[in-house]
Short mmCIF file of C-alpha atoms in Angstrom, two decimals:
data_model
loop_
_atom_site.label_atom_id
_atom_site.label_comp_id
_atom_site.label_asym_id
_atom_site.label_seq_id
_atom_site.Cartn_x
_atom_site.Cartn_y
_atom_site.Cartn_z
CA UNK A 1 12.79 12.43 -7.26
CA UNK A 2 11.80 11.67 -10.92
CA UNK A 3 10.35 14.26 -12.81
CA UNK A 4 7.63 14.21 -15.29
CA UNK A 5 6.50 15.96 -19.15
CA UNK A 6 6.32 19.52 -18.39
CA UNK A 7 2.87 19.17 -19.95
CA UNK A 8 1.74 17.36 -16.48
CA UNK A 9 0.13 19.14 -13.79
CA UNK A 10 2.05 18.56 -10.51
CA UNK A 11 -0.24 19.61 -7.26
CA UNK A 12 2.26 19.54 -4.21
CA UNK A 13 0.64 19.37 -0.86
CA UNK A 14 1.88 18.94 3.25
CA UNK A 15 -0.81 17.81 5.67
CA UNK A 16 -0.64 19.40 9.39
CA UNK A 17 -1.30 17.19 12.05
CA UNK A 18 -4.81 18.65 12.17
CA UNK A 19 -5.45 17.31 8.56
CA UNK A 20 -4.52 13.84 8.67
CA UNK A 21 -7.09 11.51 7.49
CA UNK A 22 -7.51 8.02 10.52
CA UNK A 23 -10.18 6.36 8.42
CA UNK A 24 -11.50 5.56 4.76
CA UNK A 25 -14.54 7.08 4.34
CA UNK A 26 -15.56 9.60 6.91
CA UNK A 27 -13.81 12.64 6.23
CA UNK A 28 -13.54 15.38 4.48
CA UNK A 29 -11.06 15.83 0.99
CA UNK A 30 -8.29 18.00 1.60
CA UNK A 31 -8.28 19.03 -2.11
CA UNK A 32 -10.49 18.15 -5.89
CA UNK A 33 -7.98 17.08 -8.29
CA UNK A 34 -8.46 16.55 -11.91
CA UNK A 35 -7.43 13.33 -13.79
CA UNK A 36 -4.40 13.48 -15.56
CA UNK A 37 -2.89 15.59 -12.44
CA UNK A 38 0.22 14.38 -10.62
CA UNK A 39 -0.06 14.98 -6.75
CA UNK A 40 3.46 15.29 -4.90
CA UNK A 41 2.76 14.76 -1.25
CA UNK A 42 4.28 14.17 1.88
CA UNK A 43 2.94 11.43 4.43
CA UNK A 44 3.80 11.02 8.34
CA UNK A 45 5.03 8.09 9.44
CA UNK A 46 2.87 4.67 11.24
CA UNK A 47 3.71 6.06 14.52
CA UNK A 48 3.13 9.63 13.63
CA UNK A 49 6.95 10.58 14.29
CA UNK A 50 6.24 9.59 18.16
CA UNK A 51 9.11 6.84 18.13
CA UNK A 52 12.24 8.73 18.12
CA UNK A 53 14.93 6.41 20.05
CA UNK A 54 14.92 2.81 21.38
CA UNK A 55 13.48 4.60 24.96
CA UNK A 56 10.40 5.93 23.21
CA UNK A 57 7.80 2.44 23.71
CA UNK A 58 4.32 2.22 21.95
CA UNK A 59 2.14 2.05 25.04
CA UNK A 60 3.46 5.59 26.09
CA UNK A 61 4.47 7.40 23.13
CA UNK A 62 1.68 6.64 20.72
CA UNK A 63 -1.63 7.63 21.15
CA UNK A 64 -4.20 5.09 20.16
CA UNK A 65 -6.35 5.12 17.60
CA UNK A 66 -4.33 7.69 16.49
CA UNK A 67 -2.10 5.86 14.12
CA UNK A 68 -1.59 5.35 10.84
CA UNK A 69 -2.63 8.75 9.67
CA UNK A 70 -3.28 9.37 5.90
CA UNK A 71 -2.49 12.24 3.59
CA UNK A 72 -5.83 13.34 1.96
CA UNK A 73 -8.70 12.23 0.84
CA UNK A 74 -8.61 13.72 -2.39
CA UNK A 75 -11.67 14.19 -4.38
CA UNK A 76 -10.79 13.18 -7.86
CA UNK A 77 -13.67 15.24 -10.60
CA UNK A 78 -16.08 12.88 -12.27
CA UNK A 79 -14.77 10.00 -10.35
CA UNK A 80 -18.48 8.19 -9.85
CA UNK A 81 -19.08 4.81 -8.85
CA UNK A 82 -18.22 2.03 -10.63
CA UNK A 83 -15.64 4.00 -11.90
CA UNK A 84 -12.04 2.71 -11.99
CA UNK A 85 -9.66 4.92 -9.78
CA UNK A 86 -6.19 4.45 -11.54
CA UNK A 87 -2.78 6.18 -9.45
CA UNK A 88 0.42 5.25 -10.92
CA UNK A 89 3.69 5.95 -8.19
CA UNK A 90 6.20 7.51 -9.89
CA UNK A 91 8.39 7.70 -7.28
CA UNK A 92 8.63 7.33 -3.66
CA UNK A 93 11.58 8.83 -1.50
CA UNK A 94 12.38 8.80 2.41
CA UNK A 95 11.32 12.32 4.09
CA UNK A 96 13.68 11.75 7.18
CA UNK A 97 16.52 9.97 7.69
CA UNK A 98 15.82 7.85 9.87
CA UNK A 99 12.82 5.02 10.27
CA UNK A 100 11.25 3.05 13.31
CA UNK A 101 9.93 -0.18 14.08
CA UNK A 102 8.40 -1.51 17.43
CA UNK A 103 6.74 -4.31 19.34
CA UNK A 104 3.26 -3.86 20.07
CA UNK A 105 1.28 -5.01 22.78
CA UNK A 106 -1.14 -7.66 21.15
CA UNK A 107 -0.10 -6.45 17.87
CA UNK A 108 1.73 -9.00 15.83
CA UNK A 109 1.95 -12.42 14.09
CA UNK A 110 3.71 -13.88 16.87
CA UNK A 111 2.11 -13.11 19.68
CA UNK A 112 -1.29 -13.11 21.61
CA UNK A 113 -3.96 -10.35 20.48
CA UNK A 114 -7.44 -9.61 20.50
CA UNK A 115 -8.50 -11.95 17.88
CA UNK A 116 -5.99 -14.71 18.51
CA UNK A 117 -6.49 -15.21 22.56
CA UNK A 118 -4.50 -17.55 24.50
CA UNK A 119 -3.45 -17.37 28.50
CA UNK A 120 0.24 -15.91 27.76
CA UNK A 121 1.09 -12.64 28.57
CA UNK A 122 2.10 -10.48 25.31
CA UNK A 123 5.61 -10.10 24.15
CA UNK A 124 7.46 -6.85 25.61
CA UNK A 125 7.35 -3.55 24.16
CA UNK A 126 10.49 -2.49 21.84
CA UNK A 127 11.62 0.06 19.67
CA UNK A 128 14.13 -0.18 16.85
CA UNK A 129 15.94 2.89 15.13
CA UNK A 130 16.91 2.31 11.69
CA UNK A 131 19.47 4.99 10.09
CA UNK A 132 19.48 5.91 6.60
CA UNK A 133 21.89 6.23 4.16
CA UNK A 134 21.12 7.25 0.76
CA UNK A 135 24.29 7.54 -0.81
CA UNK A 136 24.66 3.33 -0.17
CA UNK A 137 20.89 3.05 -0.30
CA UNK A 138 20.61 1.31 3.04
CA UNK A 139 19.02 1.36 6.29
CA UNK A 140 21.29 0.50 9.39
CA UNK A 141 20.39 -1.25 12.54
CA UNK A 142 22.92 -1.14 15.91
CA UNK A 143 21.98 -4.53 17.36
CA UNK A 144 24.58 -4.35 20.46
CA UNK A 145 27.71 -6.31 18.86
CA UNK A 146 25.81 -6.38 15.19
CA UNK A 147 24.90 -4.11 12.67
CA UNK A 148 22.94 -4.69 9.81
CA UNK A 149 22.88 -2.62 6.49
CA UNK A 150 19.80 -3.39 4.47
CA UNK A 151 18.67 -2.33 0.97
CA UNK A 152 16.42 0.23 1.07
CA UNK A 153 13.42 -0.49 -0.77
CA UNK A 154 10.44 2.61 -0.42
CA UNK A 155 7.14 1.42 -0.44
CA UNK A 156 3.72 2.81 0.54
CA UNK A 157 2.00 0.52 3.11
CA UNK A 158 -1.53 2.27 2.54
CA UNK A 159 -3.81 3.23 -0.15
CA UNK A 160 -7.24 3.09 -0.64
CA UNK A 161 -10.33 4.98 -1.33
CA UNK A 162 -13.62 5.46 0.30
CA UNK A 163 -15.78 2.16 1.20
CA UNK A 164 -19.27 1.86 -0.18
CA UNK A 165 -22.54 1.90 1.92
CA UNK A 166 -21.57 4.92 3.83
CA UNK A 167 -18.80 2.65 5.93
CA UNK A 168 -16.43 4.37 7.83
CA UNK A 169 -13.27 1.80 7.99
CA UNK A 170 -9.74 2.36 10.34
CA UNK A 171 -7.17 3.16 8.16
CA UNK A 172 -5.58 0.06 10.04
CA UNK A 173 -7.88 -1.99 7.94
CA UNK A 174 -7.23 -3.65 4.57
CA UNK A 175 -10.19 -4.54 2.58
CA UNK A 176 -12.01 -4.68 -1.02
CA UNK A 177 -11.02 -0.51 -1.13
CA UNK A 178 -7.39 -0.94 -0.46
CA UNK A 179 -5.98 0.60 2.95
CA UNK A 180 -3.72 -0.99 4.82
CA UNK A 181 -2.61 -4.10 2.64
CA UNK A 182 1.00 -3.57 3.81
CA UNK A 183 2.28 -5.32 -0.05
CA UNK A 184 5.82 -4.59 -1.07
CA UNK A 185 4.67 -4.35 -4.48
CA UNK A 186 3.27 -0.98 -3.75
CA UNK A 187 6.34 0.25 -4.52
CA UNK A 188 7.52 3.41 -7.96
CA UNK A 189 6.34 2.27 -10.80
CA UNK A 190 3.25 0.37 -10.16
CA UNK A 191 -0.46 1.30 -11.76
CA UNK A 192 -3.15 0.80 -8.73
CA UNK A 193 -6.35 -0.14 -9.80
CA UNK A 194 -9.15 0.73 -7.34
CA UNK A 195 -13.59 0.69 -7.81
CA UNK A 196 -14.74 3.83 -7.00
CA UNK A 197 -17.42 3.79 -4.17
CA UNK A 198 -18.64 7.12 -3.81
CA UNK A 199 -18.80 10.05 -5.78
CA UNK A 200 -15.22 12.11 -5.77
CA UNK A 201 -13.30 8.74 -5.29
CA UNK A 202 -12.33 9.95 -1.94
CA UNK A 203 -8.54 8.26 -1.80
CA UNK A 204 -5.34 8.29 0.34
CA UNK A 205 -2.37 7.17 0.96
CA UNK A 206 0.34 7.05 3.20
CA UNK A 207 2.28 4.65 5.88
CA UNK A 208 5.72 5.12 4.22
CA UNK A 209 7.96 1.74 4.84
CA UNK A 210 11.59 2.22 3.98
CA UNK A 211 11.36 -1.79 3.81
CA UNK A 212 9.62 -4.84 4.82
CA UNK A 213 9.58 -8.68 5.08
CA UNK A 214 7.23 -10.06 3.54
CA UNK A 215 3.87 -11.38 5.45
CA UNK A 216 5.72 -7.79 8.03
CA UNK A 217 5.39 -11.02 10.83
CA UNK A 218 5.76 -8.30 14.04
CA UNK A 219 2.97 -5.97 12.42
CA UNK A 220 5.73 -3.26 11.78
CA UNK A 221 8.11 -2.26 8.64
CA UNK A 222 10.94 0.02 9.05
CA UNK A 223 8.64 2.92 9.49
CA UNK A 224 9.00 6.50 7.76
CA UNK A 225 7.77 9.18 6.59
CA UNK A 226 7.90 9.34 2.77
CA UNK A 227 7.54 11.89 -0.30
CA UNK A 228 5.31 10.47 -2.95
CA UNK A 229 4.48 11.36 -6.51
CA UNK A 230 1.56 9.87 -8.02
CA UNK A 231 -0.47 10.35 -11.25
CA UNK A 232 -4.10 10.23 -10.64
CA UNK A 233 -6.22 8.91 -13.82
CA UNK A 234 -9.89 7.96 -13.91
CA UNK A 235 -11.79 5.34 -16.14
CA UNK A 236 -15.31 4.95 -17.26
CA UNK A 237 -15.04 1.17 -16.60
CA UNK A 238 -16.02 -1.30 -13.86
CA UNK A 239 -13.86 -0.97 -11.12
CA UNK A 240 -12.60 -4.29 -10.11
CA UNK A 241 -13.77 -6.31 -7.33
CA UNK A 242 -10.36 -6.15 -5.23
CA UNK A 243 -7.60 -4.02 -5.23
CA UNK A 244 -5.49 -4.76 -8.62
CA UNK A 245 -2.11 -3.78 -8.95
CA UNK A 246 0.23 -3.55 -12.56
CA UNK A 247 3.94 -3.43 -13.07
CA UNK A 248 6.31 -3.40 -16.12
CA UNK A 249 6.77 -7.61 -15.04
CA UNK A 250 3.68 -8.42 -13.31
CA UNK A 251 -0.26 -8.09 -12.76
CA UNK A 252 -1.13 -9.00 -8.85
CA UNK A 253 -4.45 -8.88 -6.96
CA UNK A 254 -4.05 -8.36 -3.16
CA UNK A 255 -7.07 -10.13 -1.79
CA UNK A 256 -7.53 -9.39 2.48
CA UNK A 257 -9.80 -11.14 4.56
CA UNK A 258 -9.28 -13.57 7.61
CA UNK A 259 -8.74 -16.51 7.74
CA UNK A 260 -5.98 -15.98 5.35
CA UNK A 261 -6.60 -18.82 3.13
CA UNK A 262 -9.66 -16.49 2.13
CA UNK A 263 -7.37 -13.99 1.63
CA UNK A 264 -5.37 -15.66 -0.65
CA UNK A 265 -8.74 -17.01 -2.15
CA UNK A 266 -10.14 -13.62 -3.14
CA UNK A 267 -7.10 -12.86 -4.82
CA UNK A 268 -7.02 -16.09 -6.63
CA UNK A 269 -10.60 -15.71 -7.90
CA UNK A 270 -10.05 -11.40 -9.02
CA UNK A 271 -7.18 -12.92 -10.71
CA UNK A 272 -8.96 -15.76 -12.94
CA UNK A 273 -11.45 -13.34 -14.25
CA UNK A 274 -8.32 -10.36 -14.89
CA UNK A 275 -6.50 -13.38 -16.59
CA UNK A 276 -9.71 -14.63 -18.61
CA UNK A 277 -9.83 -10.41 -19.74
CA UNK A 278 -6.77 -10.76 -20.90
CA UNK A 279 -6.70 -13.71 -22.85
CA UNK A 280 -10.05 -14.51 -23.78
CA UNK A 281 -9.92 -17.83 -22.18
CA UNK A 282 -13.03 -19.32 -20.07
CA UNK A 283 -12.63 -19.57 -16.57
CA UNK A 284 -11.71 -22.86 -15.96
CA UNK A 285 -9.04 -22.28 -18.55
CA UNK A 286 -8.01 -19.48 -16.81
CA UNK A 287 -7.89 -21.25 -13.22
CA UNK A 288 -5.83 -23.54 -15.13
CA UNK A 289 -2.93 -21.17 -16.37
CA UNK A 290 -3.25 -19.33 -12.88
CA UNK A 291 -2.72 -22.66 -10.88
CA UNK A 292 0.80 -23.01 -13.06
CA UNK A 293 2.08 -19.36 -12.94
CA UNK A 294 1.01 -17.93 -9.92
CA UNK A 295 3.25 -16.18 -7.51
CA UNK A 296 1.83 -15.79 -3.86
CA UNK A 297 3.97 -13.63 -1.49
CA UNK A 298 2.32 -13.27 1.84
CA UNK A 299 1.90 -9.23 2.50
CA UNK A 300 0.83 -9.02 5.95
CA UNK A 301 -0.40 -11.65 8.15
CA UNK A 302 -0.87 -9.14 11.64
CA UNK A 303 -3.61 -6.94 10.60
CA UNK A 304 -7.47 -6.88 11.28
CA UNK A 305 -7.68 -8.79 8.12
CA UNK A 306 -4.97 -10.12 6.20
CA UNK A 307 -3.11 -9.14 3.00
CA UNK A 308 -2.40 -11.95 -0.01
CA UNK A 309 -0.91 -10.59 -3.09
CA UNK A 310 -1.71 -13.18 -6.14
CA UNK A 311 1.19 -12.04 -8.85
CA UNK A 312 0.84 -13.08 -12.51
CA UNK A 313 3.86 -12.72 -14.68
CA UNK A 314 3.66 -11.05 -17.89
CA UNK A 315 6.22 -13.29 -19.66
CA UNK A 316 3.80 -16.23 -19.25
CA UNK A 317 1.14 -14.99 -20.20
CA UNK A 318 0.78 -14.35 -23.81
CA UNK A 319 -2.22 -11.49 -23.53
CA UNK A 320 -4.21 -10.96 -26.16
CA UNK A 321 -5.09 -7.22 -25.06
CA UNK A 322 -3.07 -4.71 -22.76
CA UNK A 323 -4.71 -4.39 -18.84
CA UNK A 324 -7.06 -1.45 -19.05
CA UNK A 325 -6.54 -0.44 -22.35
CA UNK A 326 -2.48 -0.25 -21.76
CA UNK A 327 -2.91 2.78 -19.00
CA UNK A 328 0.02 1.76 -17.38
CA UNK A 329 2.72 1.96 -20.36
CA UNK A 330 1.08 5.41 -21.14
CA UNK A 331 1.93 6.70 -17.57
CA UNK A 332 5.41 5.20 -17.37
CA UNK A 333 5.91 6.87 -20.73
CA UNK A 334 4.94 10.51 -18.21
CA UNK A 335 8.00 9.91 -16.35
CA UNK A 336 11.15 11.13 -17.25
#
């Protein structure tokens, strides 16, 4: 794992089972941290390490709504709201060596579910091993007669802070506080941008994927549990409307709502007015250079609400001022 200045506080910490979070908002923090502290932390798997082999099936091994579980919340000092919550990943590392993915009953782009009802049963249950290697960097799948060796490719499915308006959300959800937006962009080296709604910040993360498709069409990655480092900062300025992501190449919004041309809409919109910060353009100006440069890859397209990343590119965009006063090149400059 990467390390960091030996002027940075690192704060390690391993949930038990008793101390995983299932919602945003709701619970307890585990721990205050202070900005400017790195937490290293360790995060259970979707499926809570319940899918073992390709005999171990969803409707008997998992144990609903018990899924998804999150390490934390953390309650980050002087974090108020309004505030902007910033965590940069500085690195993200399979905890086992092995990952699992699965068939859900009425869970899944491709099939019937609550939301999408129609008179066909719903596609069988089924459980996939993947086995990694990380000498080759790859995850393997036996497929009878065919294997498959894919790059492996860390990324955190969930991360999010506390909702406003005393909600209590499933950590299933995606929404305008993060959670369960499933984006492989969420991957080291990305700056998370995230309004604060309630005092402490109240934030999580977890849902490790070793890799996913994009748009995750059967509602699962290749599912792990995963060792994260991540620098918590705080700023004294507006937190943004959705969920706004920064890498060395890109600036994204993930907008989530359904139908998923809202989705995609919200994003759109978050990313005009970051774009008109930027530059100083007006909107429509702005709506302009976004309509030419934009880069939409679907995130996830199976959840409660859907997950549409809208990805600017640096290189085309001449900015006139760095994203939130160039926190992101400060904390990549951390990392050793």
């Amino acid at each position: 794992m990467r390390s960091l200045d030996p002027a940075v506080e690192v704060v390690e910490f391993t949930p038990t089972p008793e101390q995983y979070a299932w919602t945003f908002g709701g619970a307890a923090p585990v721990a205050r941290v202070r900005p400017g502290t790195a937490l290293k932390l360790w995060s259970d798997d979707a499926f809570c390490g319940r899918l073992r082999s390709v005999t171990d099936l969803p409707g008997s091994a998992l144990q609903m709504p018990f899924v998804n579980p999150q390490t934390g919340p953390f309650f980050v000092e002087g974090a108020e709201p309004g505030d902007t919550l910033v965590l940069h990943v500085v690195d993200l590392e399979p905890a086992r060596d092995w990952g699992a993915s699965a068939l859900i009953p009425f869970f899944g782009g491709l099939t019937s579910t609550d939301r999408t009802a129609t008179l066909q049963p719903p596609l069988p249950e089924r459980t996939w091993i993947y086995h990694l290697d990380s000498e080759r960097g790859t995850v393997g799948l036996d497929l009878g007669e065919v294997h498959l060796d894919l790059p492996l490719e860390p990324m955190l499915g969930t991360v999010g802070v506390a909702p406003a308006a005393g909600e209590v959300r499933s950590a299933l959800v995606p929404d305008v506080f993060g959670g369960n937006m499933d984006t492989p962009e969420l991957r080291a080296g990305t700056t998370v941008y995230l309004r604060v709604n309630v005092e402490g910040a109240l934030f999580s993360l977890g849902d490790g994927h070793f890799r996913q498709g994009e748009g995750e069409s059967c509602g699962t990655a290749v599912e792990g549990a995963m060792n994260s480092l991540v620098l918590v900062e705080l700023l004294k300025t507006p937190g943004p409307a959705w969920p706004r992501l920064e890498s060395d190449t890109h600036w994204t919004v993930v907008g989530s709502a359904r139908p998923l041309e809202d989705a995609w809409r919200a994003g759109q919109v978050d990313a005009v007015g970051w774009i008109s910060e930027l530059t100083g353009l007006d909107t429509l100006d702005a709506y302009q250079v976004l309509s030419q440069v934009s880069e939409v890859p679907l995130a996830n397209a199976v959840d409660v609400n859907y997950s549409v990343p809208t990805k600017v590119p640096k290189r085309l965009v001449p900015a006139s001022r760095p994203a939130y006063d160039g926190i992101h090149d400060r904390l990549r400059a951390l990392v050793r």
